[in-house]
Protein backbone atom coordinates (compact mmCIF):
# COMPACT_ATOMS: atom_id res chain seq x y z
CA UNK A 1 0.00 0.00 0.00
CA UNK A 2 2.81 2.42 0.86
CA UNK A 3 4.68 1.53 -2.33
CA UNK A 4 1.53 2.16 -4.38
CA UNK A 5 0.99 5.47 -2.58
CA UNK A 6 4.57 6.56 -3.33
CA UNK A 7 4.42 5.46 -6.98
CA UNK A 8 1.14 7.19 -7.67
CA UNK A 9 2.17 10.25 -5.69
CA UNK A 10 5.34 10.48 -7.78
CA UNK A 11 3.31 10.15 -10.98
CA UNK A 12 0.90 12.91 -9.91
CA UNK A 13 3.84 15.10 -8.84
CA UNK A 14 5.43 14.68 -12.29
CA UNK A 15 2.13 15.51 -13.97
CA UNK A 16 1.78 18.60 -11.77
CA UNK A 17 5.35 19.64 -12.59
CA UNK A 18 4.57 19.40 -16.30
CA UNK A 19 1.22 21.19 -15.99
CA UNK A 20 2.67 24.02 -13.88
CA UNK A 21 5.76 24.28 -16.11
CA UNK A 22 7.93 23.91 -13.02
CA UNK A 23 6.61 27.09 -11.41
CA UNK A 24 7.67 26.93 -7.72
CA UNK A 25 4.81 29.26 -6.72
CA UNK A 26 2.36 26.48 -7.61
CA UNK A 27 3.80 23.93 -5.16
CA UNK A 28 1.85 24.94 -2.02
CA UNK A 29 -1.36 24.08 -3.85
CA UNK A 30 0.33 21.11 -5.51
CA UNK A 31 0.96 19.30 -2.23
CA UNK A 32 -2.75 19.22 -1.40
CA UNK A 33 -3.71 18.34 -4.97
CA UNK A 34 -1.16 15.54 -5.27
CA UNK A 35 -2.13 14.05 -1.91
CA UNK A 36 -5.83 14.24 -2.75
CA UNK A 37 -5.35 12.73 -6.21
CA UNK A 38 -3.22 9.93 -4.79
CA UNK A 39 -5.71 9.03 -2.07
CA UNK A 40 -8.62 9.23 -4.53
CA UNK A 41 -6.81 7.01 -7.05
CA UNK A 42 -6.09 4.39 -4.40
CA UNK A 43 -9.71 4.47 -3.26
CA UNK A 44 -11.15 4.28 -6.80
CA UNK A 45 -8.62 1.79 -8.15
CA UNK A 46 -6.95 -0.18 -5.35
CA UNK A 47 -3.41 -1.39 -5.94
CA UNK A 48 -4.52 -5.05 -5.91
CA UNK A 49 -6.69 -4.44 -8.99
CA UNK A 50 -3.85 -3.22 -11.19
CA UNK A 51 -1.74 -5.76 -13.06
CA UNK A 52 2.02 -5.27 -12.77
CA UNK A 53 3.35 -2.74 -15.27
CA UNK A 54 6.80 -2.98 -16.82
CA UNK A 55 8.45 0.48 -16.88
CA UNK A 56 10.64 -0.56 -19.83
CA UNK A 57 7.62 -1.98 -21.68
CA UNK A 58 5.66 1.19 -20.98
CA UNK A 59 8.52 3.35 -22.30
CA UNK A 60 8.80 1.23 -25.47
CA UNK A 61 5.02 1.43 -25.94
CA UNK A 62 4.96 5.22 -25.55
CA UNK A 63 7.84 5.75 -28.00
CA UNK A 64 6.21 3.45 -30.57
CA UNK A 65 2.77 5.02 -30.05
CA UNK A 66 4.09 8.57 -30.49
CA UNK A 67 5.94 7.59 -33.68
CA UNK A 68 2.88 5.85 -35.11
CA UNK A 69 0.63 8.77 -34.18
CA UNK A 70 2.92 11.30 -35.86
CA UNK A 71 3.32 9.23 -39.02
CA UNK A 72 -0.39 8.48 -39.16
CA UNK A 73 -1.26 12.12 -38.50
CA UNK A 74 0.85 13.22 -41.45
CA UNK A 75 -0.79 10.57 -43.63
CA UNK A 76 -4.32 11.64 -42.62
CA UNK A 77 -3.43 15.31 -43.16
CA UNK A 78 -2.14 14.54 -46.66
CA UNK A 79 -5.31 12.61 -47.44
CA UNK A 80 -7.41 15.55 -46.25
CA UNK A 81 -5.70 18.14 -48.48
CA UNK A 82 -5.53 16.05 -51.64
CA UNK A 83 -7.94 17.19 -54.34
CA UNK A 84 -9.17 13.64 -54.84
CA UNK A 85 -9.38 11.87 -51.54
CA UNK A 86 -8.26 8.28 -51.65
CA UNK A 87 -10.35 7.33 -48.63
CA UNK A 88 -12.04 3.94 -48.46
CA UNK A 89 -13.76 3.97 -45.06
CA UNK A 90 -14.98 0.73 -43.56
CA UNK A 91 -16.09 -0.96 -40.36
CA UNK A 92 -13.86 -3.88 -39.44
CA UNK A 93 -14.59 -6.54 -36.82
CA UNK A 94 -11.36 -7.12 -34.95
CA UNK A 95 -11.06 -10.26 -32.77
CA UNK A 96 -9.20 -9.29 -29.60
CA UNK A 97 -6.29 -11.28 -28.24
CA UNK A 98 -5.56 -8.82 -25.42
CA UNK A 99 -6.82 -10.00 -22.01
CA UNK A 100 -9.80 -8.20 -20.45
CA UNK A 101 -9.26 -5.44 -17.92
CA UNK A 102 -6.62 -2.74 -18.06
CA UNK A 103 -4.65 -4.31 -20.98
CA UNK A 104 -7.78 -4.38 -23.17
CA UNK A 105 -8.71 -0.85 -22.10
CA UNK A 106 -5.23 0.42 -23.06
CA UNK A 107 -5.38 -1.44 -26.39
CA UNK A 108 -8.82 -0.06 -27.27
CA UNK A 109 -7.96 3.50 -26.24
CA UNK A 110 -4.61 3.48 -28.06
CA UNK A 111 -6.19 2.08 -31.23
CA UNK A 112 -8.84 4.81 -31.15
CA UNK A 113 -6.18 7.50 -30.67
CA UNK A 114 -4.20 6.37 -33.69
CA UNK A 115 -5.01 8.48 -36.76
CA UNK A 116 -7.54 6.98 -39.11
CA UNK A 117 -9.06 4.54 -36.61
CA UNK A 118 -11.86 4.68 -34.08
CA UNK A 119 -13.13 1.94 -31.81
CA UNK A 120 -16.90 1.94 -32.29
CA UNK A 121 -18.14 -0.94 -30.15
CA UNK A 122 -16.60 -3.52 -27.86
CA UNK A 123 -18.70 -6.65 -27.62
CA UNK A 124 -17.24 -9.71 -25.95
CA UNK A 125 -13.88 -10.43 -27.55
CA UNK A 126 -14.59 -8.40 -30.69
CA UNK A 127 -13.94 -4.71 -31.31
CA UNK A 128 -15.75 -2.96 -34.14
CA UNK A 129 -13.30 -0.44 -35.62
CA UNK A 130 -14.01 2.36 -38.11
CA UNK A 131 -11.06 2.96 -40.45
CA UNK A 132 -10.56 5.72 -43.00
CA UNK A 133 -8.89 3.41 -45.48
CA UNK A 134 -9.63 -0.31 -45.38
CA UNK A 135 -6.56 -1.04 -47.51
CA UNK A 136 -4.14 0.47 -44.98
CA UNK A 137 -2.73 -1.97 -42.42
CA UNK A 138 -4.45 -1.64 -39.04
CA UNK A 139 -1.35 -2.61 -37.02
CA UNK A 140 -3.57 -4.22 -34.38
CA UNK A 141 -1.24 -7.19 -33.93
CA UNK A 142 1.77 -4.96 -33.31
CA UNK A 143 -0.27 -2.80 -30.93
CA UNK A 144 -1.36 -5.94 -29.04
CA UNK A 145 2.31 -6.98 -28.72
CA UNK A 146 3.26 -3.52 -27.43
CA UNK A 147 0.41 -3.56 -24.90
CA UNK A 148 1.48 -7.04 -23.77
CA UNK A 149 4.97 -5.63 -23.20
CA UNK A 150 3.55 -2.95 -20.90
CA UNK A 151 2.07 -5.68 -18.70
CA UNK A 152 5.10 -7.92 -18.62
CA UNK A 153 4.67 -9.70 -21.93
CA UNK A 154 1.67 -11.90 -21.05
CA UNK A 155 -1.11 -11.82 -23.62
GROMACS .gro file of C-alpha atoms in nm:
model
  155
    1UNK     CA    1   0.000   0.000   0.000
    2UNK     CA    2   0.281   0.242   0.086
    3UNK     CA    3   0.468   0.153  -0.233
    4UNK     CA    4   0.153   0.216  -0.438
    5UNK     CA    5   0.099   0.547  -0.258
    6UNK     CA    6   0.457   0.656  -0.333
    7UNK     CA    7   0.442   0.546  -0.698
    8UNK     CA    8   0.114   0.719  -0.767
    9UNK     CA    9   0.217   1.025  -0.569
   10UNK     CA   10   0.534   1.048  -0.778
   11UNK     CA   11   0.331   1.015  -1.098
   12UNK     CA   12   0.090   1.291  -0.991
   13UNK     CA   13   0.384   1.510  -0.884
   14UNK     CA   14   0.543   1.468  -1.229
   15UNK     CA   15   0.213   1.551  -1.397
   16UNK     CA   16   0.178   1.860  -1.177
   17UNK     CA   17   0.535   1.964  -1.259
   18UNK     CA   18   0.457   1.940  -1.630
   19UNK     CA   19   0.122   2.119  -1.599
   20UNK     CA   20   0.267   2.402  -1.388
   21UNK     CA   21   0.576   2.428  -1.611
   22UNK     CA   22   0.793   2.391  -1.302
   23UNK     CA   23   0.661   2.709  -1.141
   24UNK     CA   24   0.767   2.693  -0.772
   25UNK     CA   25   0.481   2.926  -0.672
   26UNK     CA   26   0.236   2.648  -0.761
   27UNK     CA   27   0.380   2.393  -0.516
   28UNK     CA   28   0.185   2.494  -0.202
   29UNK     CA   29  -0.136   2.408  -0.385
   30UNK     CA   30   0.033   2.111  -0.551
   31UNK     CA   31   0.096   1.930  -0.223
   32UNK     CA   32  -0.275   1.922  -0.140
   33UNK     CA   33  -0.371   1.834  -0.497
   34UNK     CA   34  -0.116   1.554  -0.527
   35UNK     CA   35  -0.213   1.405  -0.191
   36UNK     CA   36  -0.583   1.424  -0.275
   37UNK     CA   37  -0.535   1.273  -0.621
   38UNK     CA   38  -0.322   0.993  -0.479
   39UNK     CA   39  -0.571   0.903  -0.207
   40UNK     CA   40  -0.862   0.923  -0.453
   41UNK     CA   41  -0.681   0.701  -0.705
   42UNK     CA   42  -0.609   0.439  -0.440
   43UNK     CA   43  -0.971   0.447  -0.326
   44UNK     CA   44  -1.115   0.428  -0.680
   45UNK     CA   45  -0.862   0.179  -0.815
   46UNK     CA   46  -0.695  -0.018  -0.535
   47UNK     CA   47  -0.341  -0.139  -0.594
   48UNK     CA   48  -0.452  -0.505  -0.591
   49UNK     CA   49  -0.669  -0.444  -0.899
   50UNK     CA   50  -0.385  -0.322  -1.119
   51UNK     CA   51  -0.174  -0.576  -1.306
   52UNK     CA   52   0.202  -0.527  -1.277
   53UNK     CA   53   0.335  -0.274  -1.527
   54UNK     CA   54   0.680  -0.298  -1.682
   55UNK     CA   55   0.845   0.048  -1.688
   56UNK     CA   56   1.064  -0.056  -1.983
   57UNK     CA   57   0.762  -0.198  -2.168
   58UNK     CA   58   0.566   0.119  -2.098
   59UNK     CA   59   0.852   0.335  -2.230
   60UNK     CA   60   0.880   0.123  -2.547
   61UNK     CA   61   0.502   0.143  -2.594
   62UNK     CA   62   0.496   0.522  -2.555
   63UNK     CA   63   0.784   0.575  -2.800
   64UNK     CA   64   0.621   0.345  -3.057
   65UNK     CA   65   0.277   0.502  -3.005
   66UNK     CA   66   0.409   0.857  -3.049
   67UNK     CA   67   0.594   0.759  -3.368
   68UNK     CA   68   0.288   0.585  -3.511
   69UNK     CA   69   0.063   0.877  -3.418
   70UNK     CA   70   0.292   1.130  -3.586
   71UNK     CA   71   0.332   0.923  -3.902
   72UNK     CA   72  -0.039   0.848  -3.916
   73UNK     CA   73  -0.126   1.212  -3.850
   74UNK     CA   74   0.085   1.322  -4.145
   75UNK     CA   75  -0.079   1.057  -4.363
   76UNK     CA   76  -0.432   1.164  -4.262
   77UNK     CA   77  -0.343   1.531  -4.316
   78UNK     CA   78  -0.214   1.454  -4.666
   79UNK     CA   79  -0.531   1.261  -4.744
   80UNK     CA   80  -0.741   1.555  -4.625
   81UNK     CA   81  -0.570   1.814  -4.848
   82UNK     CA   82  -0.553   1.605  -5.164
   83UNK     CA   83  -0.794   1.719  -5.434
   84UNK     CA   84  -0.917   1.364  -5.484
   85UNK     CA   85  -0.938   1.187  -5.154
   86UNK     CA   86  -0.826   0.828  -5.165
   87UNK     CA   87  -1.035   0.733  -4.863
   88UNK     CA   88  -1.204   0.394  -4.846
   89UNK     CA   89  -1.376   0.397  -4.506
   90UNK     CA   90  -1.498   0.073  -4.356
   91UNK     CA   91  -1.609  -0.096  -4.036
   92UNK     CA   92  -1.386  -0.388  -3.944
   93UNK     CA   93  -1.459  -0.654  -3.682
   94UNK     CA   94  -1.136  -0.712  -3.495
   95UNK     CA   95  -1.106  -1.026  -3.277
   96UNK     CA   96  -0.920  -0.929  -2.960
   97UNK     CA   97  -0.629  -1.128  -2.824
   98UNK     CA   98  -0.556  -0.882  -2.542
   99UNK     CA   99  -0.682  -1.000  -2.201
  100UNK     CA  100  -0.980  -0.820  -2.045
  101UNK     CA  101  -0.926  -0.544  -1.792
  102UNK     CA  102  -0.662  -0.274  -1.806
  103UNK     CA  103  -0.465  -0.431  -2.098
  104UNK     CA  104  -0.778  -0.438  -2.317
  105UNK     CA  105  -0.871  -0.085  -2.210
  106UNK     CA  106  -0.523   0.042  -2.306
  107UNK     CA  107  -0.538  -0.144  -2.639
  108UNK     CA  108  -0.882  -0.006  -2.727
  109UNK     CA  109  -0.796   0.350  -2.624
  110UNK     CA  110  -0.461   0.348  -2.806
  111UNK     CA  111  -0.619   0.208  -3.123
  112UNK     CA  112  -0.884   0.481  -3.115
  113UNK     CA  113  -0.618   0.750  -3.067
  114UNK     CA  114  -0.420   0.637  -3.369
  115UNK     CA  115  -0.501   0.848  -3.676
  116UNK     CA  116  -0.754   0.698  -3.911
  117UNK     CA  117  -0.906   0.454  -3.661
  118UNK     CA  118  -1.186   0.468  -3.408
  119UNK     CA  119  -1.313   0.194  -3.181
  120UNK     CA  120  -1.690   0.194  -3.229
  121UNK     CA  121  -1.814  -0.094  -3.015
  122UNK     CA  122  -1.660  -0.352  -2.786
  123UNK     CA  123  -1.870  -0.665  -2.762
  124UNK     CA  124  -1.724  -0.971  -2.595
  125UNK     CA  125  -1.388  -1.043  -2.755
  126UNK     CA  126  -1.459  -0.840  -3.069
  127UNK     CA  127  -1.394  -0.471  -3.131
  128UNK     CA  128  -1.575  -0.296  -3.414
  129UNK     CA  129  -1.330  -0.044  -3.562
  130UNK     CA  130  -1.401   0.236  -3.811
  131UNK     CA  131  -1.106   0.296  -4.045
  132UNK     CA  132  -1.056   0.572  -4.300
  133UNK     CA  133  -0.889   0.341  -4.548
  134UNK     CA  134  -0.963  -0.031  -4.538
  135UNK     CA  135  -0.656  -0.104  -4.751
  136UNK     CA  136  -0.414   0.047  -4.498
  137UNK     CA  137  -0.273  -0.197  -4.242
  138UNK     CA  138  -0.445  -0.164  -3.904
  139UNK     CA  139  -0.135  -0.261  -3.702
  140UNK     CA  140  -0.357  -0.422  -3.438
  141UNK     CA  141  -0.124  -0.719  -3.393
  142UNK     CA  142   0.177  -0.496  -3.331
  143UNK     CA  143  -0.027  -0.280  -3.093
  144UNK     CA  144  -0.136  -0.594  -2.904
  145UNK     CA  145   0.231  -0.698  -2.872
  146UNK     CA  146   0.326  -0.352  -2.743
  147UNK     CA  147   0.041  -0.356  -2.490
  148UNK     CA  148   0.148  -0.704  -2.377
  149UNK     CA  149   0.497  -0.563  -2.320
  150UNK     CA  150   0.355  -0.295  -2.090
  151UNK     CA  151   0.207  -0.568  -1.870
  152UNK     CA  152   0.510  -0.792  -1.862
  153UNK     CA  153   0.467  -0.970  -2.193
  154UNK     CA  154   0.167  -1.190  -2.105
  155UNK     CA  155  -0.111  -1.182  -2.362
   0.00000   0.00000   0.00000
